[in-house]
Every structure is written in C-alpha cells, then in structure tokens.
Short mmCIF file of C-alpha atoms and ligand atoms in Angstrom, two decimals:
data_model
loop_
_atom_site.label_atom_id
_atom_site.label_comp_id
_atom_site.label_asym_id
_atom_site.label_seq_id
_atom_site.Cartn_x
_atom_site.Cartn_y
_atom_site.Cartn_z
CA ALA A 1 -31.96 -9.46 7.47
CA ASN A 2 -28.90 -11.70 7.13
CA ILE A 3 -26.15 -9.32 8.33
CA VAL A 4 -22.45 -10.05 8.90
CA SER A 5 -20.90 -7.52 11.30
CA ASP A 6 -17.37 -6.31 12.04
CA VAL A 7 -16.21 -7.02 8.50
CA ILE A 8 -12.79 -5.68 7.47
CA CYS A 9 -12.53 -3.64 4.28
CA THR A 10 -9.54 -4.92 2.35
CA PHE A 11 -9.12 -2.04 -0.02
CA CYS A 12 -6.87 0.68 1.39
CA GLY A 13 -4.34 0.78 4.22
CA THR A 14 -6.97 2.17 6.63
CA LEU A 15 -8.40 -1.38 6.87
CA CYS A 16 -11.72 -0.18 8.32
CA ASP A 17 -13.02 -2.90 10.62
CA ASP A 18 -16.61 -1.83 11.20
CA LEU A 19 -18.38 -2.82 7.99
CA GLU A 20 -21.73 -4.57 7.95
CA ILE A 21 -22.62 -6.70 4.96
CA GLU A 22 -26.17 -7.73 4.15
CA LEU A 23 -26.36 -11.14 2.50
CA SER A 24 -29.16 -12.88 0.64
CA ASP A 25 -31.19 -15.32 2.76
CA ASP A 26 -29.14 -18.28 1.54
CA GLY A 27 -25.91 -16.42 2.46
CA ARG A 28 -24.47 -16.74 -1.06
CA LYS A 29 -24.82 -13.19 -2.39
CA ILE A 30 -23.83 -9.77 -1.08
CA LYS A 31 -26.86 -7.48 -1.27
CA GLU A 32 -25.66 -4.34 0.48
CA VAL A 33 -22.52 -2.95 2.14
CA TYR A 34 -22.92 -0.59 5.09
CA HIS A 35 -20.39 1.90 6.57
CA ALA A 36 -17.78 1.50 3.79
CA CYS A 37 -16.75 4.39 1.56
CA ALA A 38 -17.65 4.22 -2.13
CA ILE A 39 -14.44 2.44 -3.17
CA GLY A 40 -14.59 -0.04 -0.31
CA ALA A 41 -18.24 -0.88 -1.01
CA GLU A 42 -17.48 -1.30 -4.70
CA LYS A 43 -14.86 -3.95 -3.92
CA PHE A 44 -17.45 -6.13 -2.19
CA LEU A 45 -20.14 -5.54 -4.81
CA HIS A 46 -17.72 -6.02 -7.71
CA SER A 47 -16.90 -9.50 -6.43
CA GLN A 48 -20.48 -10.41 -7.38
CA ALA A 49 -20.17 -9.20 -10.98
CA GLU A 50 -21.82 -11.45 -13.56
CA ASP A 51 -18.92 -11.08 -16.01
CA ARG A 52 -16.23 -12.02 -13.49
CA ILE A 53 -13.46 -14.26 -14.81
CA THR A 54 -13.57 -17.48 -12.79
CA ARG A 55 -11.08 -19.77 -14.57
CA PRO A 56 -7.37 -19.36 -15.45
CA ARG A 57 -6.72 -18.50 -19.08
CA MET A 58 -3.74 -18.33 -21.41
CA GLN A 59 -3.17 -15.68 -24.04
CA ASP A 60 -1.62 -16.61 -27.41
CA ASP A 61 0.55 -14.33 -29.55
CA ASP A 62 -2.53 -12.99 -31.35
CA GLY A 63 -4.18 -11.98 -28.10
CA ASN A 64 -6.73 -14.83 -28.04
CA TRP A 65 -7.55 -16.32 -24.65
CA THR A 66 -8.10 -20.01 -23.89
CA ASP A 67 -9.35 -21.35 -20.55
CA VAL A 68 -6.98 -23.72 -18.74
CA SER A 69 -7.27 -25.64 -15.46
CA TYR A 70 -5.64 -24.48 -12.22
CA GLU A 71 -3.34 -27.52 -12.51
CA GLU A 72 -2.14 -26.42 -15.96
CA ALA A 73 -1.80 -22.84 -14.71
CA ALA A 74 0.31 -24.00 -11.74
CA LYS A 75 2.55 -26.06 -14.05
CA TYR A 76 3.06 -23.13 -16.44
CA THR A 77 3.82 -20.77 -13.54
CA ALA A 78 6.32 -23.20 -12.00
CA LYS A 79 7.96 -23.82 -15.38
CA ILE A 80 8.56 -20.16 -16.26
CA LEU A 81 9.94 -19.53 -12.77
CA CYS A 82 12.20 -22.60 -12.79
CA ASP A 83 13.43 -21.96 -16.36
CA ALA A 84 14.31 -18.34 -15.64
CA LYS A 85 17.72 -17.18 -14.41
CA LYS A 86 16.24 -14.07 -12.83
CA PRO A 87 12.45 -14.12 -12.43
CA LEU A 88 10.70 -11.13 -10.88
CA MET A 89 8.00 -11.93 -8.33
CA TYR A 90 6.25 -8.62 -7.87
CA GLY A 91 3.21 -7.26 -6.06
CA TRP A 92 2.02 -8.92 -2.82
CA SER A 93 0.27 -5.82 -1.48
CA SER A 94 -3.30 -6.97 -2.10
CA THR A 95 -3.18 -10.39 -0.55
CA SER A 96 -2.87 -11.93 2.89
CA CYS A 97 0.36 -12.48 4.85
CA GLU A 98 -0.28 -16.24 4.64
CA ALA A 99 -0.25 -16.14 0.82
CA GLN A 100 2.82 -13.88 0.84
CA SER A 101 4.81 -16.36 2.89
CA VAL A 102 4.03 -19.23 0.45
CA GLY A 103 5.03 -16.97 -2.44
CA HIS A 104 8.33 -16.18 -0.75
CA GLU A 105 9.05 -19.90 -0.37
CA ILE A 106 8.65 -20.22 -4.14
CA ALA A 107 10.93 -17.22 -4.67
CA GLU A 108 13.59 -18.76 -2.46
CA ALA A 109 13.41 -22.07 -4.36
CA VAL A 110 13.71 -20.41 -7.80
CA GLY A 111 16.17 -17.66 -6.81
CA GLY A 112 13.76 -14.85 -7.66
CA MET A 113 13.66 -11.11 -7.17
CA VAL A 114 10.88 -10.34 -4.69
CA ASP A 115 9.52 -6.83 -4.65
CA ASN A 116 6.29 -5.18 -3.58
CA THR A 117 4.44 -2.01 -4.51
CA ALA A 118 6.48 0.00 -1.98
CA THR A 119 9.03 0.14 -4.78
CA VAL A 120 6.85 2.79 -6.46
CA CYS A 121 5.27 4.39 -3.36
CA HIS A 122 6.66 4.27 0.19
CA GLY A 123 9.93 2.45 -0.51
CA SER A 124 11.69 5.75 0.07
CA SER A 125 9.98 5.96 3.49
CA LEU A 126 11.31 2.49 4.35
CA ILE A 127 14.82 3.58 3.36
CA ALA A 128 14.51 6.69 5.54
CA VAL A 129 13.33 4.60 8.48
CA GLN A 130 16.35 2.34 8.03
CA ASP A 131 18.53 5.49 8.03
CA VAL A 132 17.16 7.33 11.03
CA GLY A 133 14.35 5.32 12.73
CA ILE A 134 10.81 6.60 13.13
CA PRO A 135 8.86 8.05 16.05
CA SER A 136 5.41 6.68 15.25
CA CYS A 137 2.22 5.52 16.94
CA THR A 138 -1.00 3.65 16.17
CA LEU A 139 -4.05 5.20 14.53
CA GLY A 140 -5.92 4.60 17.80
CA GLU A 141 -3.37 6.65 19.71
CA ALA A 142 -3.57 9.42 17.12
CA MET A 143 -7.38 9.42 17.31
CA ASN A 144 -7.38 9.62 21.11
CA ARG A 145 -4.62 12.18 21.49
CA ALA A 146 -3.70 14.18 18.40
CA ASP A 147 -4.86 17.80 18.44
CA ARG A 148 -2.55 18.87 15.60
CA VAL A 149 -2.88 16.90 12.38
CA VAL A 150 -0.65 17.39 9.33
CA PHE A 151 -1.34 15.84 5.92
CA TRP A 152 1.83 16.28 3.88
CA GLY A 153 1.68 15.27 0.21
CA CYS A 154 -1.40 13.11 0.67
CA ASN A 155 -5.09 13.50 -0.04
CA PRO A 156 -7.08 11.15 2.21
CA ALA A 157 -10.38 12.68 1.06
CA HIS A 158 -9.85 10.68 -2.12
CA ALA A 159 -7.24 8.00 -1.40
CA HIS A 160 -8.28 6.91 2.12
CA PRO A 161 -11.85 8.23 2.28
CA ARG A 162 -12.73 7.17 5.86
CA HIS A 163 -9.33 7.96 7.41
CA MET A 164 -10.43 11.44 8.48
CA SER A 165 -13.78 10.31 9.90
CA ARG A 166 -12.44 7.23 11.71
CA TYR A 167 -9.02 8.31 12.97
CA SER A 168 -7.54 11.63 12.12
CA VAL A 169 -9.89 14.64 11.96
CA TYR A 170 -13.51 14.07 13.01
CA PRO A 171 -13.76 11.31 15.63
CA ARG A 172 -14.05 12.05 19.35
CA GLY A 173 -11.21 10.37 21.20
CA PHE A 174 -10.33 10.04 24.90
CA PHE A 175 -8.42 13.35 24.98
CA THR A 176 -10.05 14.80 21.88
CA GLY A 177 -13.66 14.79 23.06
CA LYS A 178 -14.79 17.60 20.81
CA GLY A 179 -13.84 15.78 17.65
CA SER A 180 -12.74 18.07 14.85
CA LYS A 181 -13.24 21.10 17.13
CA SER A 182 -10.40 19.82 19.29
CA ARG A 183 -8.00 19.59 16.35
CA LYS A 184 -6.16 21.94 14.01
CA VAL A 185 -5.39 20.56 10.59
CA ILE A 186 -2.51 21.65 8.34
CA VAL A 187 -2.31 20.42 4.74
CA VAL A 188 0.92 20.76 2.76
CA ASP A 189 0.26 20.23 -0.92
CA PRO A 190 0.97 22.11 -4.16
CA ARG A 191 -2.63 21.40 -5.20
CA LYS A 192 -5.89 22.70 -3.72
CA THR A 193 -7.15 19.24 -2.84
CA ASP A 194 -10.43 18.36 -1.17
CA THR A 195 -8.42 17.59 1.98
CA ALA A 196 -6.81 21.06 1.77
CA SER A 197 -10.26 22.65 1.55
CA LEU A 198 -11.04 21.24 5.04
CA ALA A 199 -7.80 22.41 6.64
CA ASP A 200 -7.20 25.26 9.07
CA ALA A 201 -4.02 26.06 7.16
CA HIS A 202 -2.96 25.10 3.66
CA LEU A 203 0.72 25.52 2.84
CA GLN A 204 0.60 25.50 -0.94
CA LEU A 205 4.27 24.93 -1.62
CA GLU A 206 5.94 24.78 -5.01
CA GLN A 207 6.08 21.30 -6.49
CA GLY A 208 9.16 19.32 -5.40
CA ARG A 209 10.27 21.84 -2.72
CA ASP A 210 9.28 19.76 0.30
CA TYR A 211 12.84 19.42 1.61
CA GLU A 212 13.25 23.22 1.78
CA LEU A 213 9.93 23.69 3.56
CA LEU A 214 10.68 20.96 6.09
CA SER A 215 14.09 22.54 6.75
CA ALA A 216 12.40 25.93 7.16
CA LEU A 217 10.05 24.49 9.78
CA ARG A 218 13.05 23.29 11.77
CA VAL A 219 14.50 26.82 11.60
CA ALA A 220 11.16 28.32 12.60
CA PHE A 221 10.81 25.99 15.62
CA ARG A 222 14.03 27.50 16.96
CA GLY A 223 12.83 31.05 16.29
CA GLU A 224 15.69 31.68 13.90
CA LYS A 225 15.61 33.84 10.78
CA LEU A 226 14.05 32.70 7.49
CA PRO A 227 14.22 34.29 4.04
CA ASP A 228 11.02 36.06 2.93
CA PHE A 229 9.81 33.03 0.99
CA VAL A 230 10.68 29.33 1.22
CA ALA A 231 9.30 26.92 -1.40
CA GLY A 232 6.97 29.74 -2.47
CA ILE A 233 5.48 30.14 1.05
CA PRO A 234 5.77 33.52 2.84
CA LYS A 235 7.85 33.21 6.01
CA ASP A 236 5.01 34.47 8.24
CA GLN A 237 2.92 31.48 7.22
CA ILE A 238 5.79 29.16 8.10
CA TYR A 239 6.29 30.74 11.54
CA GLU A 240 2.52 30.49 12.16
CA ALA A 241 2.49 26.81 11.18
CA ALA A 242 5.52 26.15 13.43
CA ASP A 243 3.79 27.87 16.37
CA LEU A 244 0.58 25.96 15.74
CA LEU A 245 2.47 22.67 15.85
CA LYS A 246 4.54 23.56 18.93
CA SER A 247 1.43 24.63 20.84
CA GLY A 248 -0.30 21.26 20.34
CA ARG A 249 -0.44 18.50 22.98
CA PHE A 250 0.12 15.79 20.38
CA VAL A 251 1.13 16.27 16.75
CA ILE A 252 0.65 13.59 14.10
CA ILE A 253 2.16 14.00 10.64
CA TYR A 254 0.65 11.80 7.92
CA PHE A 255 2.59 11.79 4.68
CA GLY A 256 2.01 10.37 1.22
CA MET A 257 3.48 9.97 -2.20
CA GLY A 258 3.60 13.71 -2.79
CA VAL A 259 6.72 13.64 -0.57
CA THR A 260 8.01 10.12 -1.13
CA GLN A 261 8.02 10.26 -4.93
CA SER A 262 8.91 13.90 -5.55
CA LEU A 263 12.36 15.47 -5.77
CA GLY A 264 14.41 14.42 -2.73
CA LYS A 265 12.56 11.13 -2.15
CA ASN A 266 13.94 9.36 0.96
CA HIS A 267 15.80 12.54 2.01
CA ASN A 268 12.41 14.25 2.29
CA ILE A 269 11.33 11.57 4.73
CA ASP A 270 14.65 11.77 6.65
CA ILE A 271 13.99 15.42 7.31
CA ALA A 272 10.26 14.94 7.97
CA ILE A 273 11.32 12.50 10.68
CA ALA A 274 13.83 15.11 11.94
CA VAL A 275 10.96 17.65 12.12
CA THR A 276 8.98 15.14 14.19
CA ARG A 277 11.98 14.56 16.46
CA ASP A 278 12.45 18.32 16.88
CA LEU A 279 8.79 18.74 17.82
CA ASN A 280 9.29 16.25 20.62
CA ASP A 281 11.45 18.93 22.33
CA TYR A 282 8.27 21.00 22.75
CA THR A 283 5.38 18.51 22.77
CA LYS A 284 4.64 14.92 21.77
CA ALA A 285 4.83 14.18 18.04
CA ALA A 286 4.59 11.15 15.76
CA ILE A 287 4.74 10.53 12.01
CA MET A 288 3.08 7.88 9.84
CA PRO A 289 3.12 6.96 6.15
CA MET A 290 -0.29 6.75 4.47
CA ARG A 291 0.06 3.27 2.99
CA GLY A 292 -2.11 2.61 -0.04
CA HIS A 293 -2.77 -1.09 -0.79
CA TYR A 294 -4.51 -2.75 2.14
CA ASN A 295 -1.62 -5.11 2.95
CA VAL A 296 1.49 -3.45 1.54
CA THR A 297 2.53 -2.95 5.16
CA GLY A 298 2.12 -6.71 5.74
CA SER A 299 4.23 -7.49 2.70
CA GLY A 300 7.09 -5.47 4.19
CA GLU A 301 6.60 -7.23 7.53
CA VAL A 302 6.58 -10.75 6.06
CA LEU A 303 9.58 -10.05 3.83
CA GLY A 304 11.28 -8.58 6.89
CA TRP A 305 10.71 -11.72 9.02
CA GLN A 306 11.73 -14.07 6.24
CA PHE A 307 14.63 -12.25 4.56
CA GLY A 308 15.46 -9.22 6.70
CA PHE A 309 14.45 -6.56 4.13
CA PRO A 310 11.03 -5.04 3.40
CA PHE A 311 11.15 -4.82 -0.43
CA CYS A 312 13.58 -5.15 -3.39
CA VAL A 313 14.86 -8.52 -2.14
CA ASP A 314 17.24 -10.34 -4.51
CA LEU A 315 17.38 -14.10 -3.85
CA SER A 316 19.18 -14.96 -7.10
CA ARG A 317 22.49 -15.66 -5.35
CA GLY A 318 21.04 -18.01 -2.75
CA VAL A 319 21.17 -15.37 0.00
CA ALA A 320 19.01 -12.31 0.46
CA ARG A 321 20.48 -9.09 -0.96
CA TYR A 322 18.87 -5.66 -0.86
CA ASN A 323 19.87 -2.66 -2.89
CA PRO A 324 16.94 -0.46 -4.03
CA GLY A 325 17.88 1.15 -7.33
CA GLU A 326 19.64 -2.05 -8.36
CA THR A 327 17.23 -4.72 -7.11
CA SER A 328 13.98 -2.75 -7.60
CA SER A 329 11.48 -4.05 -10.16
CA ASN A 330 11.41 -1.14 -12.51
CA ASP A 331 15.19 -0.80 -12.59
CA LEU A 332 15.49 -4.51 -13.39
CA LEU A 333 13.01 -4.09 -16.26
CA VAL A 334 14.80 -0.99 -17.57
CA ARG A 335 18.11 -2.89 -17.59
CA ASP A 336 16.55 -5.95 -19.32
CA GLU A 337 17.78 -8.26 -16.55
CA LEU A 338 14.60 -10.27 -16.10
CA ASP A 339 13.55 -13.37 -17.99
CA ALA A 340 10.14 -14.03 -16.40
CA VAL A 341 7.57 -11.92 -14.55
CA PHE A 342 5.11 -13.10 -11.92
CA VAL A 343 2.64 -10.56 -10.54
CA LEU A 344 0.27 -11.11 -7.64
CA GLY A 345 -2.04 -8.61 -5.95
CA SER A 346 -0.94 -5.47 -7.77
CA ASP A 347 -1.10 -3.77 -11.13
CA PRO A 348 2.27 -2.74 -12.58
CA GLY A 349 0.50 -2.44 -15.96
CA ALA A 350 -1.23 0.62 -14.53
CA HIS A 351 1.61 1.98 -12.38
CA PHE A 352 4.91 1.31 -14.17
CA PRO A 353 6.23 3.36 -17.10
CA ILE A 354 4.85 2.16 -20.43
CA SER A 355 8.34 1.12 -21.60
CA SER A 356 8.51 -1.32 -18.65
CA VAL A 357 4.98 -2.59 -19.27
CA LYS A 358 5.96 -3.33 -22.88
CA LYS A 359 8.88 -5.40 -21.58
CA ILE A 360 6.57 -7.39 -19.29
CA ALA A 361 4.42 -8.11 -22.36
CA GLN A 362 7.47 -9.61 -24.14
CA LEU A 363 8.42 -11.98 -21.29
CA PRO A 364 6.93 -15.26 -20.05
CA SER A 365 4.52 -13.88 -17.49
CA VAL A 366 1.67 -14.64 -15.12
CA ALA A 367 -0.75 -12.32 -13.33
CA ILE A 368 -2.67 -13.66 -10.35
CA ASP A 369 -5.55 -11.31 -9.69
CA PRO A 370 -9.30 -11.52 -9.16
CA HIS A 371 -9.77 -8.44 -11.37
CA LEU A 372 -9.20 -7.74 -15.04
CA THR A 373 -6.40 -5.16 -15.07
CA PRO A 374 -3.91 -3.67 -17.52
CA THR A 375 -1.43 -6.25 -16.11
CA THR A 376 -3.69 -9.24 -16.73
CA ALA A 377 -4.20 -7.89 -20.27
CA VAL A 378 -0.46 -8.08 -21.11
CA CYS A 379 0.51 -11.27 -19.24
CA LYS A 380 0.55 -14.66 -20.95
CA LEU A 381 -1.38 -16.32 -18.13
CA HIS A 382 -4.12 -14.81 -15.98
CA VAL A 383 -5.10 -16.70 -12.85
CA PRO A 384 -8.24 -15.36 -11.16
CA VAL A 385 -8.45 -16.08 -7.44
CA ALA A 386 -10.83 -15.51 -4.54
CA PHE A 387 -10.97 -12.00 -3.03
CA VAL A 388 -9.09 -11.80 0.27
CA GLY A 389 -11.39 -10.20 2.87
CA VAL A 390 -14.52 -11.14 0.90
CA GLU A 391 -14.24 -14.83 -0.02
CA VAL A 392 -11.33 -15.88 2.19
CA GLY A 393 -9.90 -14.47 5.42
CA GLY A 394 -6.26 -13.82 6.25
CA CYS A 395 -3.92 -11.57 8.17
CA CYS A 396 -3.37 -8.01 6.93
CA TYR A 397 -1.38 -5.12 8.41
CA ARG A 398 -2.97 -1.69 8.73
CA MET A 399 -0.88 1.35 7.79
CA ASP A 400 0.17 1.75 11.46
CA ASN A 401 1.62 -1.81 11.53
CA VAL A 402 -1.30 -3.25 13.48
CA PRO A 403 -2.17 -6.77 12.21
CA ILE A 404 -5.88 -7.32 11.59
CA GLU A 405 -7.49 -10.62 10.66
CA SER A 406 -9.74 -10.12 7.65
CA ARG A 407 -12.96 -12.16 7.39
CA LYS A 408 -14.57 -14.37 4.85
CA VAL A 409 -18.09 -13.14 4.05
CA VAL A 410 -19.26 -15.36 1.17
CA ASP A 411 -17.98 -18.41 -0.70
CA PRO A 412 -15.96 -17.81 -3.88
CA PRO A 413 -17.48 -19.01 -7.18
CA GLU A 414 -17.48 -22.80 -7.34
CA GLY A 415 -14.10 -24.33 -8.11
CA MET A 416 -12.19 -21.08 -7.67
CA LEU A 417 -8.98 -21.23 -5.62
CA THR A 418 -7.62 -18.71 -3.16
CA ASP A 419 -4.21 -17.27 -3.97
CA GLN A 420 -2.70 -19.21 -1.07
CA GLU A 421 -4.11 -22.46 -2.47
CA PHE A 422 -2.86 -21.68 -5.97
CA LEU A 423 0.59 -20.71 -4.69
CA THR A 424 0.76 -23.95 -2.70
CA MET A 425 0.11 -25.84 -5.96
CA VAL A 426 2.86 -23.85 -7.69
CA LEU A 427 5.24 -24.54 -4.80
CA GLY A 428 4.57 -28.29 -5.21
CA GLU A 429 5.42 -28.07 -8.93
CA VAL A 430 8.53 -25.97 -8.24
CA ARG A 431 9.74 -28.52 -5.68
CA LYS A 432 9.29 -31.28 -8.25
CA CYS A 433 11.24 -29.46 -10.93
CA LYS A 434 13.99 -28.31 -8.54
CA GLY A 435 14.11 -31.67 -6.76
CA VAL A 436 13.82 -30.01 -3.32
FE1 SF4 B 501 -12.16 0.54 2.75
FE2 SF4 B 501 -10.21 2.37 2.86
FE3 SF4 B 501 -12.76 3.09 2.40
FE4 SF4 B 501 -12.02 2.19 4.83
S1 SF4 B 501 -11.32 4.07 3.84
S2 SF4 B 501 -13.89 1.62 3.70
S3 SF4 B 501 -10.48 0.63 4.26
S4 SF4 B 501 -11.45 1.84 1.07
#
C-alpha cells in the first residue's frame, strides 16, 4: 500500500504526530487515515469531498454567488482593507505560522486590528500569564512524569480525543511505567462529562464557582479550616483532593474554557497558577491550557514576535497597542467601530454572539477558509484555500508551545492556492494601493 507515515493531524491543539495515511496508487487521493481520532480523520477525508468549493466566489445582496478568480479576490480583499479606517483581521488559529506572518504584514500596512480565537477562549489565560507568569512543561514531560492529573473545566474525551491516550492518562512514560495505573486523575467540572466518568475523583462544583474552589484548595494545602461546603463541594472532598495532589511526585493541571470563560475569567487562571505554585512547596507541579484550534498557540507566538502581544493587537495608530476589552474583536463589533472584516482560519459566525455576526454580514467582508462555514455564508467574498497539514505543510505550535512542522500529504485541487500564496497576492495589491 502507498502509506505516508508520521503525518501531523492539524485539527486540535494536541497536534498528534503519528498518523499514517493510505493514498491511492497514483498518490492523488486519501483512501484511509490510521491512528487519528474521529474528528482528525474526518478532516483528512473531508478534504477529498466531491462538493468541495475550489474557486473564490462573491455573494451579491440577494445571496447569489458568482465565481471569481484569485486575482479578483485578492484585489477585492486589498481594496476593502485599504479603504477601511479600522479593518478587523481575525482568526489565524487554523493556519500555519508562515501564513500568519504574511497576514500580519498586511495588517501593519493597512493599520488593522489583529485578533485571534484566543479572544473567545484562552485570552484570559494569556492575560493571567502576563500578570503572574506560568510554571508549565511540555506534554512529553507530563507523560513521562505526571502521576497526578487534573482536568479543570475541560473535557478532552470530546474536545481533544487522543490527549488522554497519548499524553495525560494512559501512556506509559519513563517514570510512569504502569500507564494509567501509575496516575490518579481528578476532574473538576459542573457536568458529569465522559472525562469525569474516567476520573478517580470528580469535584462537581457549582457553575461559575471555580475561584472559590481554587482558593479552598490553597487553604486545604496548608491544613487550615474550611467551611462545610465550598462551591457546593463538601470540605472533606476538598481536603482529600488536596492530599491526593500533595502526595504526588508530579502534578499537571490541564484547564479549559470552563474556567477561562466562566465568572472570574483571568482571575480564575491567576489563582489556578497560584495553586500550582503552592503545590511546588510540596512536590513538582505544572499547569497547561488545553488550546483548541491546532495553531492558536502559534498565532500568539507569531503576534508576540512581531508586535509584542499575543492577541487583540491594534495597529490602527501605526504602533502596536494592546488592551483586551477595548481592542478585542467582539467588543469592536459591539461598539460598531469596524468598517471591514477579514477572517482567516476560524469561524466567528459559529462562535460570536448573533448580534455580532449580523454586523459582520453588513460590512465589506472576506472569509478565507477551505470549508463552508457560517462565516463564509455571511461574508461577501469566500476564498477557499488548500488545507494546511493535508495539502501544504507549515509550522504549527502544539498546546505546550512546541513547534511542529506539519506535512503535505496530497496536492490541492488543481489551481487552488494556499492561504500563504493568496495572502502574498493580497499583500502585493495592498502595497500598490498604499504605495509602500
Ligand atoms: Fe487530531 Fe486532536 Fe484527534 Fe489528535 S486528538 S488526532 S490532533 S483531532
């Protein structure tokens, strides 16, 4: 069989790097995907769909679509960005670092607002890290060492399906030779999730009371007194969880949007980091955000190198400014400050409030995405591009900040551009119209 090995799955932030893809004899079609989870496999197979959109298309006011060339699409994109006083350039989390850096050059030339999907997921974690730093580690270190694993406000069984089998719960590591038998797992979640059903302890706290429970753990570590219940959890359960964590040789706390987007937001992460720091008085402990899109971490990195801030970057004054809450995408939409919207590698149509999506639909807009999404449905221009990690390679950052080079497996449909190629065309047009 015609097998490509060591393929990277560019779906979620786990960036599994052990996939095998069976190709047709001529190497043009993907026949089977091995080792991926269901969502990862679907990404590869979906790229082969017969009804895939392969040419850019414009939508008129009556919702009718007309095919246009990539040249026309690049001109339209450059024009709406150059004409706008404050264009939003949003997304970036499902593309390569190379494409991101070209996009940021465009943003700098047009004085845009550059923001990524962290704005509605782990942006609060980034703010907390800026406040207090973060004691973290790599997934490899966690796999080899961690014997106490906490999933706080996240459900990897559904959102990162191979995380538990590759890194956190089941694999045998250097110091964790008995796999899951060498680990104790605590899940903190108001819901009885599939991850919680696998845990040794499930702290089923009341919704939005994470800050109280994290504070209570800090009290319990010191052996001080707690009220009978905190966040709906009996104090005995909290003392037991604290003892379980303190008795470990290496604790890893994975946290998700259940903590970052519930009441308290970045303050929840501040105190989760304080819990991790406290634990280091008794054992070794680290904490890591469960990043969703496969390269949202890379977007923060590239923005960081280029402008000094990981999201919500305002370039409209000729210098980089950063003030989440003021310069974040959804806030800009709510305040009607934007006059053009450019989306690449994300789906605000599915994730933003409907009032904001309606505003995107009223503005000059472009969505660059291989898929048909709620965002492509409301934008004036849809530019389909090759799938990163399937039809073109490129650098991506795993959730633990490790850069991994994704691989090309098959050619894109004939004549289709990659997002980096399309952005380079747009940059050329922007330079012409700005005279730079
Ligand atoms: Fe892909 Fe994530 Fe599934 Fe791994 S866990 S195969 S990276 S979707």
